[in-house]
Structures are given as C-alpha cells and as structure tokens.
Tab-separated table of C-alpha atoms and ligand atoms in Angstrom:
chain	number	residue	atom	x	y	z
A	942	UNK	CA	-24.427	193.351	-71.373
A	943	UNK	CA	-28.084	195.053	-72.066
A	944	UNK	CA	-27.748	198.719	-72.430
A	945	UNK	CA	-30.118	200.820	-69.719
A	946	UNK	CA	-32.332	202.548	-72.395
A	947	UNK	CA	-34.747	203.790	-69.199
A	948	UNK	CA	-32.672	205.443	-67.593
A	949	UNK	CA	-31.859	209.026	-67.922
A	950	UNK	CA	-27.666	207.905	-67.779
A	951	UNK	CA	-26.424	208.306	-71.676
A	952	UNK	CA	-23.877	209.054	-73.404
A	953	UNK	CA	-24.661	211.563	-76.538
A	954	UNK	CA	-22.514	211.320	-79.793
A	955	UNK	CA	-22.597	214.740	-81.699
A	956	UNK	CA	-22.188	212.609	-85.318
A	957	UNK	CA	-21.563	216.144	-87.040
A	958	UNK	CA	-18.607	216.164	-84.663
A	959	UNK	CA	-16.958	213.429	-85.921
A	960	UNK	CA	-18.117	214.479	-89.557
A	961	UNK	CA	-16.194	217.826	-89.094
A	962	UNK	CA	-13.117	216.260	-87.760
A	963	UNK	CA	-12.587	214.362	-90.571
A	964	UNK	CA	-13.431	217.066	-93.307
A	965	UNK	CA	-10.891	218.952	-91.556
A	966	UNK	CA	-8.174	216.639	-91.698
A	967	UNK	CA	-9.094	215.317	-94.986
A	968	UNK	CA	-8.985	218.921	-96.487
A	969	UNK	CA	-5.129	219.289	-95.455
A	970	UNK	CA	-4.180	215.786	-96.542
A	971	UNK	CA	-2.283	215.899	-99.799
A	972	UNK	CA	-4.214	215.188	-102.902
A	973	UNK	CA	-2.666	211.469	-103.239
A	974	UNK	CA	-3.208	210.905	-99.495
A	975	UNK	CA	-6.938	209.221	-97.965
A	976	UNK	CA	-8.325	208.580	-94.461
A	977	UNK	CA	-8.973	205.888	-92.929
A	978	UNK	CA	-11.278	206.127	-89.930
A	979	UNK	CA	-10.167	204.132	-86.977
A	980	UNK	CA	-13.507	202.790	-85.316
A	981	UNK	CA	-11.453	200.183	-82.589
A	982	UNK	CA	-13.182	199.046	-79.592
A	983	UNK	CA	-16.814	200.304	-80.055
A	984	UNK	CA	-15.520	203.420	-82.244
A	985	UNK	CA	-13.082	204.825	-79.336
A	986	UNK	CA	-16.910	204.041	-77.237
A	987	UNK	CA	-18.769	206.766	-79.118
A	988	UNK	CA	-20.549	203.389	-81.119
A	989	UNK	CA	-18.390	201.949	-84.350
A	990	UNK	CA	-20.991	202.099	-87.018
A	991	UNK	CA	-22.053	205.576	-86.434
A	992	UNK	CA	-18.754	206.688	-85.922
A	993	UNK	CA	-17.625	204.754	-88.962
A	994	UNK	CA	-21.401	206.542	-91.487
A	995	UNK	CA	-20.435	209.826	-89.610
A	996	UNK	CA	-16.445	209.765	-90.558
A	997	UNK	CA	-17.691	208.700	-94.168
A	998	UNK	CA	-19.805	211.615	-94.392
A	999	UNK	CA	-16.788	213.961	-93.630
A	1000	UNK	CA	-14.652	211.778	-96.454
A	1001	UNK	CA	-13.472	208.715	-94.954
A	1002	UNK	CA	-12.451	206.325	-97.481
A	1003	UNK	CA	-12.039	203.244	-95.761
A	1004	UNK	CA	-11.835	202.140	-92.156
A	1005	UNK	CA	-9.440	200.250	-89.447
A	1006	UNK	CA	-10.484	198.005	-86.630
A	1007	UNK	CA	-8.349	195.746	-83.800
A	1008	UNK	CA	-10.561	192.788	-83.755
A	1009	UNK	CA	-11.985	190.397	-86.250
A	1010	UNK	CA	-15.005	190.553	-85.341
A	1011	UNK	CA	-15.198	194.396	-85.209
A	1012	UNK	CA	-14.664	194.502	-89.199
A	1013	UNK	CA	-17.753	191.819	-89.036
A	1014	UNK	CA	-19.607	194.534	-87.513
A	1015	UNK	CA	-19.248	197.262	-90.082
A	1016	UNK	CA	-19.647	195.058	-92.598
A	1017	UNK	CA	-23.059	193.600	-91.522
A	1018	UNK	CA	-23.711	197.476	-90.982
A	1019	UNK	CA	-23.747	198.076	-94.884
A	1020	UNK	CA	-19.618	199.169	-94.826
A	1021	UNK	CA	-18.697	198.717	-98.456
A	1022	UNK	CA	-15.461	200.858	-98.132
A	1023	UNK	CA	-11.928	198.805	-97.600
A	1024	UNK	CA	-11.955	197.475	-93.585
A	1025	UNK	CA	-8.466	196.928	-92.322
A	1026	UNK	CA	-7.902	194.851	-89.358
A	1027	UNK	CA	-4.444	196.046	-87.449
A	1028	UNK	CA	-4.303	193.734	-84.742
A	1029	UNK	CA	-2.880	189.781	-85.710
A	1030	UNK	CA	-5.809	187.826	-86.950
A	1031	UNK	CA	-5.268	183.672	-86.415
A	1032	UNK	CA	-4.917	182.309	-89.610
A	1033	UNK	CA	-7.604	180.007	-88.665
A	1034	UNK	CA	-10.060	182.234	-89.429
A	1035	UNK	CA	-9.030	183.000	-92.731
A	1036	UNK	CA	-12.375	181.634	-94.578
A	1037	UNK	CA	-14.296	184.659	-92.555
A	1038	UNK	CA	-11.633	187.454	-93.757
A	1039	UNK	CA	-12.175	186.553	-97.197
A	1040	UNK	CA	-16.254	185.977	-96.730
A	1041	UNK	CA	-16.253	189.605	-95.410
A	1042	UNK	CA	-13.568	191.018	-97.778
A	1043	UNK	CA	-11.832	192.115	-94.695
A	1044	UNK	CA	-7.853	192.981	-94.935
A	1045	UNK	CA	-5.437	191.553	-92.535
A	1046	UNK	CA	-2.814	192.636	-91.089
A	1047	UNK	CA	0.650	189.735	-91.720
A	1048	UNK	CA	3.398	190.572	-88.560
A	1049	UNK	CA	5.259	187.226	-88.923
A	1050	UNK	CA	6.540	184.795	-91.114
A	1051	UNK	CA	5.385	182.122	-89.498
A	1052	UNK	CA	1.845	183.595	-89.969
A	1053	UNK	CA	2.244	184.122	-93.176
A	1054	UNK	CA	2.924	180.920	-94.195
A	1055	UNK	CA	0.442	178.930	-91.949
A	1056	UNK	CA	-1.821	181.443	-93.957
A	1057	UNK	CA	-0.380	180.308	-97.006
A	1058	UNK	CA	-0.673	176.428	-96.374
A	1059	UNK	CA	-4.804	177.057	-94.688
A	1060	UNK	CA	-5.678	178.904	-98.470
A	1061	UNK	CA	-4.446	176.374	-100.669
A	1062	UNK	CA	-6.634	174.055	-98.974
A	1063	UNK	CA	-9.673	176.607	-99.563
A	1064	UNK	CA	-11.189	176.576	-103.042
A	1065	UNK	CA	-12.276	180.288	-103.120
A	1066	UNK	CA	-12.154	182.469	-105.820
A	1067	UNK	CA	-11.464	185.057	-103.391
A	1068	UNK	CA	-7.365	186.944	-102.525
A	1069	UNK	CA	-6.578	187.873	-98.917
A	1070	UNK	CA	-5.505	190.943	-98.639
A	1071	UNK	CA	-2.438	191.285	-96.837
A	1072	UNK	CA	-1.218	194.511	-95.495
A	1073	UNK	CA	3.116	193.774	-93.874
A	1074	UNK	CA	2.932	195.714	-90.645
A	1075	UNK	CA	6.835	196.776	-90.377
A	1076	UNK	CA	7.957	197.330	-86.264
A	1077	UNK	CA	10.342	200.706	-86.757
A	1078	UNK	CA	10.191	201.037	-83.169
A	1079	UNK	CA	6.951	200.081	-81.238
A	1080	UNK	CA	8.054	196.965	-79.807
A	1081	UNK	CA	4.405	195.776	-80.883
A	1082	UNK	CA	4.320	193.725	-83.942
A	1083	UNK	CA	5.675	193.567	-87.078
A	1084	UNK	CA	8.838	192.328	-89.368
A	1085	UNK	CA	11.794	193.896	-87.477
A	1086	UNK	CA	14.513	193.996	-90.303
A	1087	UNK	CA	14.689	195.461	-93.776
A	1088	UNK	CA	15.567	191.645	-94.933
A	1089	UNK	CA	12.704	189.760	-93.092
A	1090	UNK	CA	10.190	192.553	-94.631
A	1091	UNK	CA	11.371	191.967	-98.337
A	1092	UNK	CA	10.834	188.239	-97.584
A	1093	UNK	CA	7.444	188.645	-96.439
A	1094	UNK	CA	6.467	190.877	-99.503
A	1095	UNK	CA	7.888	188.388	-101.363
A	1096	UNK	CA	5.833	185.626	-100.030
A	1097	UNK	CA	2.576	187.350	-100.458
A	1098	UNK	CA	3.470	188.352	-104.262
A	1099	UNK	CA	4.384	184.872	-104.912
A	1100	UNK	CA	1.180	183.526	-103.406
A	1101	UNK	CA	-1.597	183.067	-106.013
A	1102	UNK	CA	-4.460	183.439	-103.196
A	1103	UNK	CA	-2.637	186.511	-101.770
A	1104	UNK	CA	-2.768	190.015	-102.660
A	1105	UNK	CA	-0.164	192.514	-101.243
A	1106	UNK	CA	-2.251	195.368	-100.819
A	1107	UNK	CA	-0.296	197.535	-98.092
A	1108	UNK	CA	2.539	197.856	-96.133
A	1109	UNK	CA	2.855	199.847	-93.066
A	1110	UNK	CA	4.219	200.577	-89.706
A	1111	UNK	CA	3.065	202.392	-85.898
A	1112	UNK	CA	5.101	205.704	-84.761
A	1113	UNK	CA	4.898	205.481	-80.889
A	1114	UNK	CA	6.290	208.884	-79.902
A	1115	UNK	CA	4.389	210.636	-82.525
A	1116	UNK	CA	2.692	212.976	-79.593
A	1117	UNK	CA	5.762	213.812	-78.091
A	1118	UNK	CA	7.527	217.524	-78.387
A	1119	UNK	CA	11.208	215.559	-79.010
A	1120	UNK	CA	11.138	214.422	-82.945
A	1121	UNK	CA	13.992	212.175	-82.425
A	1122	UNK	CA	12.738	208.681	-82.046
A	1123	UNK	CA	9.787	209.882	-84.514
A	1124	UNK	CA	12.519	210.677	-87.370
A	1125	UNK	CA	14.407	207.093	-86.463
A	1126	UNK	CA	11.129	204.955	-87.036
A	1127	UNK	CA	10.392	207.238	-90.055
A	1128	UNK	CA	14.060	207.145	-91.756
A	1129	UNK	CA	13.698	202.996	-91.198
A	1130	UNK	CA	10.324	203.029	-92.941
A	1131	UNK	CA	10.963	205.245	-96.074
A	1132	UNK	CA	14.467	202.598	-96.245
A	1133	UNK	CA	12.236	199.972	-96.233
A	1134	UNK	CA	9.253	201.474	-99.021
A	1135	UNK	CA	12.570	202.363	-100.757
A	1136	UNK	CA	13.570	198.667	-101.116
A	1137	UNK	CA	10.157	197.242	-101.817
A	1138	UNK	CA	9.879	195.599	-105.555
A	1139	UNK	CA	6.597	196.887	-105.847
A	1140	UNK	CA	4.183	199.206	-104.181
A	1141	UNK	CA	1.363	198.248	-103.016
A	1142	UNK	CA	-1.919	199.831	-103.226
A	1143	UNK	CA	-1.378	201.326	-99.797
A	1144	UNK	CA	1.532	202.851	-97.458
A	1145	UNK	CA	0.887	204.037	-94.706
A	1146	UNK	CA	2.351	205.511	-91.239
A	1147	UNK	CA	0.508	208.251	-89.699
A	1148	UNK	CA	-2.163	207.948	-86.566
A	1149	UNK	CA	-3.739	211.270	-85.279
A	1150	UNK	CA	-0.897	212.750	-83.454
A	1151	UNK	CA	1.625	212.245	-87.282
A	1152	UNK	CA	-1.289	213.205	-89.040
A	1153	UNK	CA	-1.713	216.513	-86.807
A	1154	UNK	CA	2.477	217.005	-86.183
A	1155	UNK	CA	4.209	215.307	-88.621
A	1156	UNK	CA	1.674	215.102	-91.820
A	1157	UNK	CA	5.084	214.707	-94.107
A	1158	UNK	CA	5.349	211.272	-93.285
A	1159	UNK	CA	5.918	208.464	-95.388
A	1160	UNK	CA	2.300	207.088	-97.186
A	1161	UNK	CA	-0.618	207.996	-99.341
A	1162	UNK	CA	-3.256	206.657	-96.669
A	1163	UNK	CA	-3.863	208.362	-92.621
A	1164	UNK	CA	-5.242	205.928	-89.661
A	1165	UNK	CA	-6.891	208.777	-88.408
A	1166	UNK	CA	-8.466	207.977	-84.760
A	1167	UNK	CA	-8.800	209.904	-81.248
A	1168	UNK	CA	-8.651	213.183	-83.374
A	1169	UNK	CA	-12.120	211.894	-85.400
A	1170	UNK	CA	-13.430	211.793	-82.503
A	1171	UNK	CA	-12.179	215.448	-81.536
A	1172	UNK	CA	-9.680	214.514	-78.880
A	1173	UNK	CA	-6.217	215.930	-78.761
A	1174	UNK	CA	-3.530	212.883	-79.350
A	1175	UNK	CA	-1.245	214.158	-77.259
A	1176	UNK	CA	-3.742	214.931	-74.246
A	1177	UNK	CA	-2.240	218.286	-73.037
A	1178	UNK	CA	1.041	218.124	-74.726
A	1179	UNK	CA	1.139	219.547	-78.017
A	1180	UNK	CA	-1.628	221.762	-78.872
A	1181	UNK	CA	-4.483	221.013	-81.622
A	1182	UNK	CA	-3.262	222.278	-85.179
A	1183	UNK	CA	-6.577	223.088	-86.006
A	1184	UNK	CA	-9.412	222.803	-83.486
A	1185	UNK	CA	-10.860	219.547	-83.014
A	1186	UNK	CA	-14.487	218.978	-81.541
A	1187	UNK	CA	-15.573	216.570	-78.889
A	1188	UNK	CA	-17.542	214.277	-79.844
A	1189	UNK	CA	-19.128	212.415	-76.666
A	1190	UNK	CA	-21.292	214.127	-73.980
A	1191	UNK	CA	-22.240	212.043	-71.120
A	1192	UNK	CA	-25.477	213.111	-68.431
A	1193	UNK	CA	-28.129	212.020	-66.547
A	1194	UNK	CA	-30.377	213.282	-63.871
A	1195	UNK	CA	-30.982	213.322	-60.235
A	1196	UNK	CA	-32.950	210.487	-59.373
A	1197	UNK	CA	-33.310	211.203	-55.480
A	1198	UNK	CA	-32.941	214.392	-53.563
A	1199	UNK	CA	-32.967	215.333	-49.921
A	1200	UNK	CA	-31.220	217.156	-46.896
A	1201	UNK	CA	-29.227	215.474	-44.969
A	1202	UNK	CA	-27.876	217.045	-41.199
A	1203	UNK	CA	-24.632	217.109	-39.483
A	1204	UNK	CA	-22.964	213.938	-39.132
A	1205	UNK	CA	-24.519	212.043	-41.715
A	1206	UNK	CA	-22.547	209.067	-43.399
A	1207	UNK	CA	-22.778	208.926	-47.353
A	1208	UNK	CA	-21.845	205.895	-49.174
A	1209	UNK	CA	-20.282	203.079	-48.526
A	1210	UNK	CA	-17.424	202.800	-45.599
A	1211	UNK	CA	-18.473	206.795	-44.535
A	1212	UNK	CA	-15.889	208.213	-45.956
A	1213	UNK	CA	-17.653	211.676	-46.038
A	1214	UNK	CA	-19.958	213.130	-43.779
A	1215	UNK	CA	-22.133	215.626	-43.766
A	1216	UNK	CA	-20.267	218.759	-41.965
A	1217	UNK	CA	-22.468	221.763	-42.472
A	1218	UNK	CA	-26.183	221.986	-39.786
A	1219	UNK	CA	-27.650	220.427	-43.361
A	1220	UNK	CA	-26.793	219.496	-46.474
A	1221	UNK	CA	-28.396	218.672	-50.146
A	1222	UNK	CA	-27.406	215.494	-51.018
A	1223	UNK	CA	-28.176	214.176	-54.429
A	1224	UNK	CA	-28.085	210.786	-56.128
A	1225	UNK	CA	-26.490	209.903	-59.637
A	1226	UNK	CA	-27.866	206.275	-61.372
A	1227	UNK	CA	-24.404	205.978	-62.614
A	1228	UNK	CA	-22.023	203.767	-61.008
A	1229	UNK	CA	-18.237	202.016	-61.476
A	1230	UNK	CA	-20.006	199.525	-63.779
A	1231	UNK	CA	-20.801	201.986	-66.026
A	1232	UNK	CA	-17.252	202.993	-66.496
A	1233	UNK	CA	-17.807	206.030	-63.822
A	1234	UNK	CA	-14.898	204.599	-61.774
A	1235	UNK	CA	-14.405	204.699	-57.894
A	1236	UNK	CA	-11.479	207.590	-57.867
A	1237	UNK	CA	-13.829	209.750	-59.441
A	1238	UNK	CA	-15.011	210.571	-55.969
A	1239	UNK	CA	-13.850	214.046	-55.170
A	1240	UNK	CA	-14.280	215.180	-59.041
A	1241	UNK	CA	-17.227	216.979	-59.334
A	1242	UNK	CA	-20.275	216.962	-62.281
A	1243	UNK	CA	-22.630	220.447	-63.099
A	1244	UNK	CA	-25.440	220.770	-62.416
A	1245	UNK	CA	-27.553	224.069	-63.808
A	1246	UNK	CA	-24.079	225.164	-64.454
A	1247	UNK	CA	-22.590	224.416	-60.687
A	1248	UNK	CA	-20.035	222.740	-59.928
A	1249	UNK	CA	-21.401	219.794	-57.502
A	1250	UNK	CA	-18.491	217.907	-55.660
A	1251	UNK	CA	-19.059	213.551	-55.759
A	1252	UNK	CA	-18.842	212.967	-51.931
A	1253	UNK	CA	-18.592	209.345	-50.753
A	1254	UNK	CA	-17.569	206.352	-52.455
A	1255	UNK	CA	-18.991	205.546	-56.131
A	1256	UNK	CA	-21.132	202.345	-55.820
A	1257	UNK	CA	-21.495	200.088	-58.887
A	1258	UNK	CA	-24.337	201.746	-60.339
A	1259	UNK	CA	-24.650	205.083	-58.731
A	1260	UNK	CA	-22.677	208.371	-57.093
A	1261	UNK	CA	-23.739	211.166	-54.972
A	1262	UNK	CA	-23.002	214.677	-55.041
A	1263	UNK	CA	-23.142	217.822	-52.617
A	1264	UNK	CA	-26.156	220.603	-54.141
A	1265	UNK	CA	-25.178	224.124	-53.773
A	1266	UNK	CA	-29.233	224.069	-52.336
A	1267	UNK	CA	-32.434	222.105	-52.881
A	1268	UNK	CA	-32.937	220.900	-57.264
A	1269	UNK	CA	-35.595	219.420	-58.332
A	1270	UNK	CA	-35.672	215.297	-58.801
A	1271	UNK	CA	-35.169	214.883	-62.847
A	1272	UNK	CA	-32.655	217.494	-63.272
A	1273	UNK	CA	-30.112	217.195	-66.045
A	1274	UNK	CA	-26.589	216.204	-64.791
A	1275	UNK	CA	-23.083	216.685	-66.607
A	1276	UNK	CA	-20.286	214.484	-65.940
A	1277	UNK	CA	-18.565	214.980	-69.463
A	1278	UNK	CA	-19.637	218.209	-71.619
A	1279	UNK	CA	-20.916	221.780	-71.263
A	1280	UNK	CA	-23.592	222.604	-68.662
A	1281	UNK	CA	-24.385	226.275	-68.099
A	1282	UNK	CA	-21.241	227.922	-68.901
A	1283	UNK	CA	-19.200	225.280	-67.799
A	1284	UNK	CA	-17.349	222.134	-69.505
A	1285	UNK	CA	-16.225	218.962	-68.129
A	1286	UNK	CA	-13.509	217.281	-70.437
A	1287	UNK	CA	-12.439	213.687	-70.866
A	1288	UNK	CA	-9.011	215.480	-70.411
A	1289	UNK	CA	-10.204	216.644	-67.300
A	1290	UNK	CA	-11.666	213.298	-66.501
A	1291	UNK	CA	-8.829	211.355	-67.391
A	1292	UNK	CA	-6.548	214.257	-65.251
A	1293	UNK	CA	-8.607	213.174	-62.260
A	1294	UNK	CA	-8.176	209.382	-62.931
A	1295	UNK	CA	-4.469	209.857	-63.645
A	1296	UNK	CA	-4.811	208.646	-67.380
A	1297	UNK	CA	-5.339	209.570	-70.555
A	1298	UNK	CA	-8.501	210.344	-72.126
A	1299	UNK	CA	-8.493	207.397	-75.020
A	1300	UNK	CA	-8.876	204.995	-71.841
A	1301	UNK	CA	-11.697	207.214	-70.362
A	1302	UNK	CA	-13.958	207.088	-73.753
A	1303	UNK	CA	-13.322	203.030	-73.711
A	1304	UNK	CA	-13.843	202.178	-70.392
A	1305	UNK	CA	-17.389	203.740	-70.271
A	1306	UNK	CA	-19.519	200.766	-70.522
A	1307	UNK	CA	-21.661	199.120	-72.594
A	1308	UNK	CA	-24.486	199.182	-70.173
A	1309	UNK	CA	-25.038	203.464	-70.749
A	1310	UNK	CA	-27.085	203.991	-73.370
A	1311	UNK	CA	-26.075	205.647	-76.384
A	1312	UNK	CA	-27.619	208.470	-78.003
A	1313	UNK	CA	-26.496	209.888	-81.673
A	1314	UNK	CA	-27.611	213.482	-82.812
B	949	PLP	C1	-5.292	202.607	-82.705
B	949	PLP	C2	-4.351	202.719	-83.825
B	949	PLP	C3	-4.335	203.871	-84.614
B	949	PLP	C4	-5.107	205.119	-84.276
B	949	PLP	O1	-4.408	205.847	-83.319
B	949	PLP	P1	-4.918	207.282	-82.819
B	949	PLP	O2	-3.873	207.724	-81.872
B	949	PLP	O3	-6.225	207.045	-82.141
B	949	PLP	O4	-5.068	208.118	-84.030
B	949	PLP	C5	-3.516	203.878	-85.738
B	949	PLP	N1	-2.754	202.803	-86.044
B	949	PLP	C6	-2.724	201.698	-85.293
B	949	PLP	C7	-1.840	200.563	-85.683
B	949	PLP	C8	-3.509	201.617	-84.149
B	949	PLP	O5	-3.463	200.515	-83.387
C-alpha cells in the first residue's frame, strides 16, 4: 500500500518519546537486567526502525519482533543489536535466520527437531540461536511441562549447529489488579530456570505491564513494548508507575468547508442531518481505510482547541465533522493528541471503539503518512 505523502493526514512520532520511555524504565531495571525493545507489527504502528534507533538511544540493548520478516527489516536498517523473533518461525526458513543472525523462538519438539534435521543438511559456519519459549499459562505457545522443557534444552545443547541462548515464557494477566494467576505462571517459571542444567545467556519474563507491576520477576532481560511507546499496559486499570509519554499524534486539515441548512443529509445512508437553520460542515481526508474506523462516528476531533462532533457515516477515505462556526480550508485537525488545551487519547479512542488502545495504534494504516520529530 503507497503511503499518502500529499496529503495533510499523518501520523507524527515524537522519537524523544519513545527515547524517554525507555531511559526511564531502563534506569529502574536492576543492574544485571537489559531491555529489549519490542518493535512488532510496524513498531506498535509508530514505524519499527525509528522506534527500534529511538528505543536504542534511551538504552535498548536488543530488540523483539513477531514476524520473520520484521527482524529482516531492522536488520537491513543497520540493527546490529541481538533481534529476537517471538512468534514460531517454520523451520524452513532456517538458512535466512542464520543469514540475518536473527534468534528464534523453539515452542515444540517437533520443531525443534525438523530444525535439527534442515541444519545438518546446511554447511554454515553459522549457530541458530534458540530461545525455549515455556507456556506457564498463556495457552499460546510453548513447552507445557517442566519435563518436555528440560528435553528441549537438552536437544539444543546437544546440537552442534544450535546455541541455547534463552529461555523464556508470556505472563497474560500481568495488567490485572488480582496477582494470583501472575504468581502461578511465575512460581512454574522460576521451577523450571531452577531445573535447567545450564543458563543461558538470557531469561526472561516480563512485558510492559511485569516490567511496570511486577519488576521482581524471574530474568535478567525486559520485552519492554506498549509502555516504549508511552501507553499504559493495562489501559485504565492500574495506573502508570512512573509517567509514560505518548508517542503518536495523528492530524490533518480541513480540506472542504461550507454551510449547510436544515435538513441536509451528510454521508452515506443520512444518518445525520443537519437540524439547526444552518450548519458548518467540514470534511476530514481520512477515512476507514486509513484505520479511522466507521464507529468512530459520534467521537469527535479538535479543532483550534474545540471539540467538533464526526456526524454521518465515515467513508473509506474521509469523515465529516460539525464546526462550532465558519474555519478556514487548511486548518489543522486532531484526532489523536493535544490541540488547544485539549487531548484526544488512544485510550479515549480505543474507549469509543470498545477496545484497547494497542489495537488502535496497529490498525491505523499504512496508507497515512508518517512523520518522526
Ligand atoms: C508483544 C509481546 C510483548 C510485549 O508486550 P507489551 O504488552 O506490549 O509490553 C512481550 N512478549 C511477547 C511474547 C509478546 O508477544
């Protein structure tokens, strides 16, 4: 998908942000302990290679991606730093995770040793580096007993073209008030790192919401995420142990204004119309397609530090909003970040689209335009 460079839609990433977020966390991590700066689909949306320079600058020492080809990314970006991929690669592609030095996450046996049987037929001079991914209690993926993890560990150690470089596992109440289920997953995985022959170079346990609530737990590496990008884990739950700063602003400008009179139909299927003598309609280029989605009609966006309600249904690629009185054609527009004295959250975005914000910041589309300051 091209991105719409001219247009005035786009989505600014405050880099110092992100580069304060992580010199936060990183200055409360014990002295043993690093970051790792989760850059995932498109860095969270906020752009993975400038998220990825702009955690470095604030003292990430390596970085986690989902996708195979997201590692490929950073390192054709210059990324010299460890790259861990957390989703299951197929062992297939092997000969690209060792051409890019990229470590892979091993949740099965059986991948393990069709990973196995793919390197001995590969006459590199190259290890894989093979980080266990334990299931405590995600349901996800992952060995699921003490026993089946010691057998994978001992696979990769007995492996000449394997090196076992981590081990870890995925809290998934970790941004919840009730520790319970936390301190379950967390007593299995210290049993486990307990049992292990050896330890590997890395152990780790925490995303954002341990790192923020529970920074005891077990490991001497973070997968620090949302909170990089200066979102609260837990949306409104729990709040911010120290405060984080958003990252992502997203505007553009009016590109047609008029006055419309009584009875007027806006958008498609006329589900407003206009009720005052007249009103000032304006129109947004930002549509569904951009990741602006169709129940956002009804939120509002700011405009000279008004409120301005989105009346009618959102088209694919653009909106329209109710003016407190005639603006000018070209005026700035807010839909996420401060306008006037105002602010318009992802939180509050996500409150209006009955989700949470991580799937707000990823569904904004590739087509908007990304600026970096
Ligand atoms: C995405 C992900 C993270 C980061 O989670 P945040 O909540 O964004 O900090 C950490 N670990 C794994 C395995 C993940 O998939």
């Amino acid at each position: 998908m091209v991105s719409g460079i001219h247009r005035p839609t786009k989505i600014i990433v405050d880099t110092q942000a992100i580069t304060e977020n992580v010199s936060q966390e990183v200055a409360r991590l014990p002295k043993d302990r690093e970051l790792f700066a989760v850059v995932k689909a498109n860095g969270y949306g906020h752009g993975a290679v400038e998220a990825a320079y702009s955690a470095r600058r604030g003292g990430a020492t390596g970085f986690c991606v989902a996708l195979l080809d997201e590692g490929i990314e950073l390192r054709e970006a210059g990324i010299t730093e460890p790259i861990l991929i957390l989703g299951v690669v197929e062992a297939m592609y092997i000969e690209l995770l060792l051409e890019y030095e990229l470590s892979v996450t091993a949740a099965t046996q059986e991948w393990l040793e069709e990973a196995q049987e793919i390197l001995m037929g590969i006459s590199a001079e190259k290890q894989l580096k093979i980080h266990i991914k334990v299931d405590t209690g995600m349901g996800r993926i992952g060995f699921l007993s003490i026993e089946e993890t010691l057998i994978a560990v001992k696979t990769v150690q007995e492996a000449p073209m394997m090196v076992f470089e981590g081990i870890f596992t995925h809290f998934s109440t970790a941004d919840e008030i009730d520790p319970a289920y936390f301190m379950k997953q967390e007593t299995f995985f210290n049993e486990i790192i307990e049992r292990l022959p050896q330890r590997p170079r890395y152990i780790h346990s925490e995303n954002s919401a341990a790192a923020l609530w529970h920074p005891e737990s077990p490991g001497n590496m973070i997968r620090f995420g949302i909170a990089m990008y200066g979102l609260n884990p837990s949306g409104r739950t729990i709040s911010e142990t120290y405060p984080l700063k958003p990252a992502l602003e997203l505007k553009t400008a009016l590109i047609q204004v008029k006055e419309l009179p009584q009875g007027s139909g806006i958008g498609y299927g006329k589900t407003y119309v206009v009720a005052s003598p007249k009103e000032w309609i304006g129109t947004l280029p930002i549509g569904y397609a951009d990741g602006w989605l169709r129940h956002m009609q009804g939120f509002y966006v700011l405009v000279n530090g008004e409120k301005c309600e989105i009346i009618g249904r959102v088209c694919m690629d653009q909106c329209m909003i109710r003016l407190p009185g005639y603006v000018p054609n070209g005026t700035e527009v807010t839909l996420v970040g401060k306008n006037g004295g105002e602010v318009i959250t992802l939180q509050m975005v996500a409150d209006q689209l009955s989700t949470i914000h991580y799937e707000v910041a990823c569904t904004f589309s590739q087509r908007i335009h990304r600026e970096y300051k």
